[in-house]
Amino acid sequence: IVDVKMVVGYLHRSMEKLAEERTFTQNIPFTDRMDYLAAMSGNLGYCLSVEKLAGIDVPERAQYLRVIFAELQRVASHLMATGTFINDCGAWQTPVMYCLRDREKVLDLFEMTCGARLTTNYMRIGGVAFDVPDEFLPALDRLVNDDLPYRFEEYDQLLVGNEIIMMRARDVGVVTPEMAINASLSGPLLRSAGIAWDLRKADPYCGYDRYKFDIPVGYNGDAYDRMTIRIEEMKQSLRIIRQAMHDLPGGPHKTDVPLAIRPPAGEAYSRVESPKGELGFYVVSDGGPAPYRWHVRSPSLINLSVLREMTIGQSIADAIVTLGSIDINVGELDR
């Protein structure tokens, strides 16, 4: 590869403009359909921005439930990213089917709670749409304490030390710390370059500062590091979920907010650590029932911006592995 030209915009659905003609609450489903593999994260980031704009307090139980579902979503997203990445490395079918098998168990919990598996529309301005049913916590306990820990050990044995994957992914798609900082990269792509930046620790939201967890980092900045970081992050997500389950308080699951809420005139920006990196929502209110301006800072778009630098000089086969290691969602590229 001697040069790469980035062309994006073919999936543009004008969500950011359409949002100006819908109420703040009606815009929540748009966030499902950007990174539809991490709908809970999109829901949460947007609701936080409106709550910041309107000065809305969220009950403690809702904060814990938000953390549980955000971390479950991280696991589901990373399972998809890992399985498809191994496909890109040439291991056809088996690893991705293993990952999809375990992802389905997470989606079962989503369906149990809100009736949806992919575009969940679960978070609400002021909390969450529904409290968890009685059977949720026992099912969650089985998943995070019995099923997934065993599966992650299986992934370690199958993937992390796999000689073929190491040959295909080592020193491929390298991101240097300088490149990562200059391009405003985030998520596993940034952390693969050895930079331990995670918004859950750097700029905590939803009470993340009360949880104990580590930030996995790599030191080569290559595709292999990004794969191993995602596997380690899933283990840390289980660690966070166990703490949230243990301390989950009683009380209401949301603050009552009018469906046609009218935040005071002003602007707000809130960001979350989505599975792909920093997902930010910039919302402007003119005092009406719909946003005056609605803009999304999507990690897929920002992270993809360095693909040219990552692939020049590589073979085309390596470029496939590099693109897969970034973990983009085209629905999040073109809002």
Short mmCIF file of N, CA and C in Angstrom, two decimals, residues 186-288:
data_model
loop_
_atom_site.label_atom_id
_atom_site.label_comp_id
_atom_site.label_asym_id
_atom_site.label_seq_id
_atom_site.Cartn_x
_atom_site.Cartn_y
_atom_site.Cartn_z
N SER A 186 -9.17 7.47 21.15
CA SER A 186 -9.66 7.07 22.47
C SER A 186 -10.00 5.59 22.43
N GLY A 187 -10.35 5.06 23.59
CA GLY A 187 -10.72 3.66 23.68
C GLY A 187 -9.53 2.72 23.57
N PRO A 188 -9.78 1.45 23.21
CA PRO A 188 -8.68 0.47 23.09
C PRO A 188 -7.61 0.89 22.08
N LEU A 189 -7.98 1.66 21.06
CA LEU A 189 -6.99 2.12 20.08
C LEU A 189 -5.97 3.03 20.75
N LEU A 190 -6.41 3.92 21.62
CA LEU A 190 -5.50 4.79 22.36
C LEU A 190 -4.70 4.00 23.39
N ARG A 191 -5.38 3.15 24.13
CA ARG A 191 -4.71 2.42 25.20
C ARG A 191 -3.71 1.39 24.68
N SER A 192 -3.87 0.95 23.43
CA SER A 192 -2.88 0.03 22.86
C SER A 192 -1.53 0.69 22.70
N ALA A 193 -1.50 2.05 22.66
CA ALA A 193 -0.24 2.78 22.54
C ALA A 193 0.38 3.07 23.90
N GLY A 194 -0.16 2.49 24.97
CA GLY A 194 0.42 2.64 26.29
C GLY A 194 -0.11 3.81 27.08
N ILE A 195 -1.18 4.46 26.61
CA ILE A 195 -1.74 5.61 27.30
C ILE A 195 -2.96 5.17 28.10
N ALA A 196 -2.86 5.20 29.41
CA ALA A 196 -3.92 4.69 30.29
C ALA A 196 -4.99 5.76 30.52
N TRP A 197 -5.73 6.09 29.48
CA TRP A 197 -6.77 7.11 29.56
C TRP A 197 -8.13 6.44 29.40
N ASP A 198 -8.95 6.54 30.42
CA ASP A 198 -10.29 5.96 30.44
C ASP A 198 -11.19 6.94 31.16
N LEU A 199 -12.25 7.39 30.51
CA LEU A 199 -13.11 8.42 31.10
C LEU A 199 -13.77 7.97 32.40
N ARG A 200 -13.90 6.67 32.58
CA ARG A 200 -14.51 6.19 33.83
C ARG A 200 -13.64 6.51 35.03
N LYS A 201 -12.34 6.72 34.79
CA LYS A 201 -11.43 7.15 35.85
C LYS A 201 -11.03 8.62 35.68
N ALA A 202 -10.82 9.07 34.44
CA ALA A 202 -10.34 10.43 34.20
C ALA A 202 -11.43 11.47 34.42
N ASP A 203 -12.67 11.15 34.09
CA ASP A 203 -13.79 12.08 34.25
C ASP A 203 -15.03 11.27 34.64
N PRO A 204 -15.07 10.76 35.88
CA PRO A 204 -16.09 9.79 36.26
C PRO A 204 -17.52 10.31 36.13
N TYR A 205 -18.41 9.43 35.77
CA TYR A 205 -19.85 9.70 35.67
C TYR A 205 -20.57 8.48 36.25
N CYS A 206 -21.81 8.65 36.62
CA CYS A 206 -22.61 7.55 37.18
C CYS A 206 -21.95 6.88 38.38
N GLY A 207 -21.11 7.63 39.09
CA GLY A 207 -20.48 7.07 40.28
C GLY A 207 -19.38 6.08 40.00
N TYR A 208 -18.75 6.14 38.83
CA TYR A 208 -17.68 5.19 38.51
C TYR A 208 -16.48 5.32 39.45
N ASP A 209 -16.37 6.47 40.11
CA ASP A 209 -15.24 6.64 41.02
C ASP A 209 -15.36 5.76 42.26
N ARG A 210 -16.51 5.14 42.48
CA ARG A 210 -16.67 4.26 43.64
C ARG A 210 -16.28 2.81 43.34
N TYR A 211 -15.98 2.51 42.09
CA TYR A 211 -15.67 1.13 41.69
C TYR A 211 -14.17 0.93 41.55
N LYS A 212 -13.73 -0.26 41.90
CA LYS A 212 -12.33 -0.63 41.74
C LYS A 212 -12.18 -1.46 40.46
N PHE A 213 -11.35 -0.96 39.55
CA PHE A 213 -11.05 -1.70 38.33
C PHE A 213 -9.76 -1.15 37.73
N ASP A 214 -9.15 -1.92 36.86
CA ASP A 214 -7.90 -1.54 36.23
C ASP A 214 -8.12 -1.12 34.79
N ILE A 215 -7.17 -0.36 34.25
CA ILE A 215 -7.20 0.05 32.85
C ILE A 215 -6.15 -0.77 32.09
N PRO A 216 -6.56 -1.76 31.32
CA PRO A 216 -5.58 -2.53 30.55
C PRO A 216 -4.95 -1.67 29.46
N VAL A 217 -3.65 -1.77 29.30
CA VAL A 217 -2.94 -1.03 28.25
C VAL A 217 -1.98 -1.97 27.52
N GLY A 218 -1.62 -1.56 26.30
CA GLY A 218 -0.59 -2.27 25.55
C GLY A 218 0.62 -1.37 25.40
N TYR A 219 1.65 -1.88 24.79
CA TYR A 219 2.87 -1.09 24.66
C TYR A 219 3.43 -1.09 23.24
N ASN A 220 2.83 -1.89 22.36
CA ASN A 220 3.30 -1.92 20.97
C ASN A 220 2.40 -1.11 20.05
N GLY A 221 1.16 -0.81 20.49
CA GLY A 221 0.25 -0.05 19.67
C GLY A 221 -0.23 -0.80 18.44
N ASP A 222 -0.16 -2.13 18.45
CA ASP A 222 -0.50 -2.89 17.25
C ASP A 222 -1.85 -3.59 17.40
N ALA A 223 -2.25 -4.29 16.35
CA ALA A 223 -3.56 -4.94 16.31
C ALA A 223 -3.67 -6.02 17.39
N TYR A 224 -2.58 -6.70 17.66
CA TYR A 224 -2.60 -7.74 18.69
C TYR A 224 -2.89 -7.15 20.06
N ASP A 225 -2.26 -6.04 20.37
CA ASP A 225 -2.51 -5.38 21.66
C ASP A 225 -3.98 -4.98 21.79
N ARG A 226 -4.55 -4.51 20.73
CA ARG A 226 -5.96 -4.07 20.80
C ARG A 226 -6.88 -5.26 21.08
N MET A 227 -6.57 -6.41 20.52
CA MET A 227 -7.37 -7.60 20.80
C MET A 227 -7.26 -8.00 22.27
N THR A 228 -6.03 -8.06 22.78
CA THR A 228 -5.84 -8.49 24.17
C THR A 228 -6.42 -7.47 25.15
N ILE A 229 -6.35 -6.19 24.81
CA ILE A 229 -6.94 -5.16 25.68
C ILE A 229 -8.44 -5.37 25.80
N ARG A 230 -9.11 -5.66 24.70
CA ARG A 230 -10.57 -5.86 24.75
C ARG A 230 -10.92 -7.07 25.60
N ILE A 231 -10.14 -8.13 25.50
CA ILE A 231 -10.40 -9.30 26.34
C ILE A 231 -10.22 -8.95 27.82
N GLU A 232 -9.17 -8.21 28.14
CA GLU A 232 -8.94 -7.82 29.53
C GLU A 232 -10.02 -6.84 30.01
N GLU A 233 -10.48 -5.95 29.13
CA GLU A 233 -11.52 -5.01 29.53
C GLU A 233 -12.82 -5.73 29.86
N MET A 234 -13.10 -6.81 29.16
CA MET A 234 -14.31 -7.57 29.49
C MET A 234 -14.20 -8.15 30.91
N LYS A 235 -13.02 -8.61 31.28
CA LYS A 235 -12.83 -9.13 32.64
C LYS A 235 -13.02 -8.02 33.67
N GLN A 236 -12.54 -6.82 33.37
CA GLN A 236 -12.72 -5.69 34.28
C GLN A 236 -14.19 -5.28 34.36
N SER A 237 -14.91 -5.41 33.26
CA SER A 237 -16.35 -5.10 33.28
C SER A 237 -17.09 -6.04 34.23
N LEU A 238 -16.73 -7.31 34.20
CA LEU A 238 -17.35 -8.25 35.15
C LEU A 238 -17.03 -7.85 36.58
N ARG A 239 -15.83 -7.38 36.80
CA ARG A 239 -15.42 -6.93 38.14
C ARG A 239 -16.29 -5.76 38.60
N ILE A 240 -16.56 -4.82 37.71
CA ILE A 240 -17.40 -3.66 38.04
C ILE A 240 -18.83 -4.11 38.30
N ILE A 241 -19.34 -5.01 37.46
CA ILE A 241 -20.73 -5.46 37.61
C ILE A 241 -20.92 -6.16 38.95
N ARG A 242 -19.96 -6.97 39.36
CA ARG A 242 -20.08 -7.65 40.66
C ARG A 242 -20.19 -6.65 41.80
N GLN A 243 -19.40 -5.59 41.74
CA GLN A 243 -19.47 -4.56 42.78
C GLN A 243 -20.82 -3.85 42.76
N ALA A 244 -21.32 -3.55 41.57
CA ALA A 244 -22.60 -2.86 41.45
C ALA A 244 -23.73 -3.75 41.95
N MET A 245 -23.67 -5.04 41.66
CA MET A 245 -24.69 -5.98 42.15
C MET A 245 -24.67 -6.03 43.67
N HIS A 246 -23.48 -6.07 44.24
CA HIS A 246 -23.35 -6.19 45.69
C HIS A 246 -23.90 -4.97 46.41
N ASP A 247 -23.71 -3.79 45.83
CA ASP A 247 -24.09 -2.54 46.50
C ASP A 247 -25.39 -1.95 45.96
N LEU A 248 -26.07 -2.65 45.07
CA LEU A 248 -27.27 -2.10 44.44
C LEU A 248 -28.31 -1.69 45.49
N PRO A 249 -28.62 -0.39 45.57
CA PRO A 249 -29.58 0.07 46.59
C PRO A 249 -31.03 -0.08 46.11
N GLY A 250 -31.94 0.07 47.04
CA GLY A 250 -33.35 0.13 46.68
C GLY A 250 -33.72 1.53 46.23
N GLY A 251 -35.03 1.77 46.12
CA GLY A 251 -35.46 3.10 45.75
C GLY A 251 -35.95 3.18 44.32
N PRO A 252 -36.29 4.39 43.87
CA PRO A 252 -36.85 4.56 42.52
C PRO A 252 -35.78 4.36 41.44
N HIS A 253 -36.24 3.96 40.26
CA HIS A 253 -35.32 3.73 39.15
C HIS A 253 -35.23 4.94 38.21
N LYS A 254 -36.00 6.00 38.51
CA LYS A 254 -35.88 7.21 37.69
C LYS A 254 -36.53 8.38 38.41
N THR A 255 -36.13 9.56 37.98
CA THR A 255 -36.79 10.79 38.42
C THR A 255 -37.87 11.13 37.41
N ASP A 256 -39.05 11.48 37.88
CA ASP A 256 -40.14 11.82 36.97
C ASP A 256 -39.80 13.10 36.21
N VAL A 257 -39.77 13.00 34.90
CA VAL A 257 -39.44 14.12 34.02
C VAL A 257 -40.53 14.22 32.96
N PRO A 258 -41.02 15.42 32.65
CA PRO A 258 -42.05 15.55 31.59
C PRO A 258 -41.53 15.00 30.26
N LEU A 259 -42.42 14.34 29.52
CA LEU A 259 -42.01 13.81 28.21
C LEU A 259 -41.54 14.93 27.29
N ALA A 260 -42.19 16.08 27.37
CA ALA A 260 -41.79 17.24 26.56
C ALA A 260 -40.98 18.20 27.45
N ILE A 261 -39.92 17.70 28.03
CA ILE A 261 -39.10 18.52 28.93
C ILE A 261 -38.53 19.71 28.16
N ARG A 262 -38.47 20.85 28.84
CA ARG A 262 -37.93 22.08 28.25
C ARG A 262 -36.76 22.57 29.10
N PRO A 263 -35.55 22.11 28.82
CA PRO A 263 -34.39 22.59 29.59
C PRO A 263 -34.21 24.09 29.38
N PRO A 264 -33.67 24.79 30.35
CA PRO A 264 -33.42 26.22 30.16
C PRO A 264 -32.41 26.45 29.05
N ALA A 265 -32.46 27.64 28.46
CA ALA A 265 -31.53 27.97 27.38
C ALA A 265 -30.09 27.81 27.85
N GLY A 266 -29.28 27.18 27.03
CA GLY A 266 -27.88 26.95 27.37
C GLY A 266 -27.32 25.80 26.55
N GLU A 267 -26.14 25.34 26.92
CA GLU A 267 -25.49 24.26 26.20
C GLU A 267 -24.81 23.33 27.19
N ALA A 268 -24.65 22.08 26.77
CA ALA A 268 -24.00 21.09 27.64
C ALA A 268 -23.31 20.05 26.77
N TYR A 269 -22.21 19.53 27.29
CA TYR A 269 -21.50 18.43 26.64
C TYR A 269 -21.21 17.37 27.69
N SER A 270 -21.61 16.15 27.41
CA SER A 270 -21.30 15.03 28.30
C SER A 270 -20.68 13.91 27.49
N ARG A 271 -19.82 13.15 28.13
CA ARG A 271 -19.11 12.09 27.43
C ARG A 271 -19.05 10.84 28.29
N VAL A 272 -19.03 9.71 27.62
CA VAL A 272 -18.91 8.43 28.30
C VAL A 272 -17.82 7.62 27.62
N GLU A 273 -17.31 6.64 28.34
CA GLU A 273 -16.33 5.71 27.78
C GLU A 273 -17.10 4.55 27.16
N SER A 274 -17.47 4.72 25.89
CA SER A 274 -18.16 3.65 25.18
C SER A 274 -17.15 2.55 24.87
N PRO A 275 -17.60 1.39 24.41
CA PRO A 275 -16.64 0.33 24.08
C PRO A 275 -15.59 0.76 23.05
N LYS A 276 -15.93 1.73 22.20
CA LYS A 276 -15.01 2.15 21.15
C LYS A 276 -14.19 3.38 21.55
N GLY A 277 -14.54 4.05 22.64
CA GLY A 277 -13.80 5.23 23.07
C GLY A 277 -14.72 6.33 23.56
N GLU A 278 -14.23 7.58 23.48
CA GLU A 278 -15.01 8.70 23.99
C GLU A 278 -16.19 9.01 23.08
N LEU A 279 -17.39 8.82 23.62
CA LEU A 279 -18.63 9.14 22.91
C LEU A 279 -19.23 10.36 23.59
N GLY A 280 -19.29 11.46 22.88
CA GLY A 280 -19.75 12.72 23.48
C GLY A 280 -20.98 13.26 22.77
N PHE A 281 -21.83 13.94 23.55
CA PHE A 281 -23.03 14.57 23.01
C PHE A 281 -23.03 16.04 23.40
N TYR A 282 -23.12 16.89 22.40
CA TYR A 282 -23.20 18.33 22.58
C TYR A 282 -24.64 18.75 22.27
N VAL A 283 -25.31 19.30 23.27
CA VAL A 283 -26.72 19.66 23.13
C VAL A 283 -26.91 21.13 23.48
N VAL A 284 -27.64 21.84 22.64
CA VAL A 284 -27.95 23.25 22.87
C VAL A 284 -29.47 23.40 22.98
N SER A 285 -29.91 24.14 24.00
CA SER A 285 -31.33 24.40 24.20
C SER A 285 -31.62 25.89 24.05
N ASP A 286 -32.75 26.19 23.42
CA ASP A 286 -33.23 27.58 23.38
C ASP A 286 -34.46 27.77 24.25
N GLY A 287 -34.68 26.78 25.15
CA GLY A 287 -35.83 26.83 26.04
C GLY A 287 -37.05 26.11 25.51
N GLY A 288 -36.95 25.56 24.30
CA GLY A 288 -38.08 24.85 23.71
C GLY A 288 -38.05 23.37 24.00
#
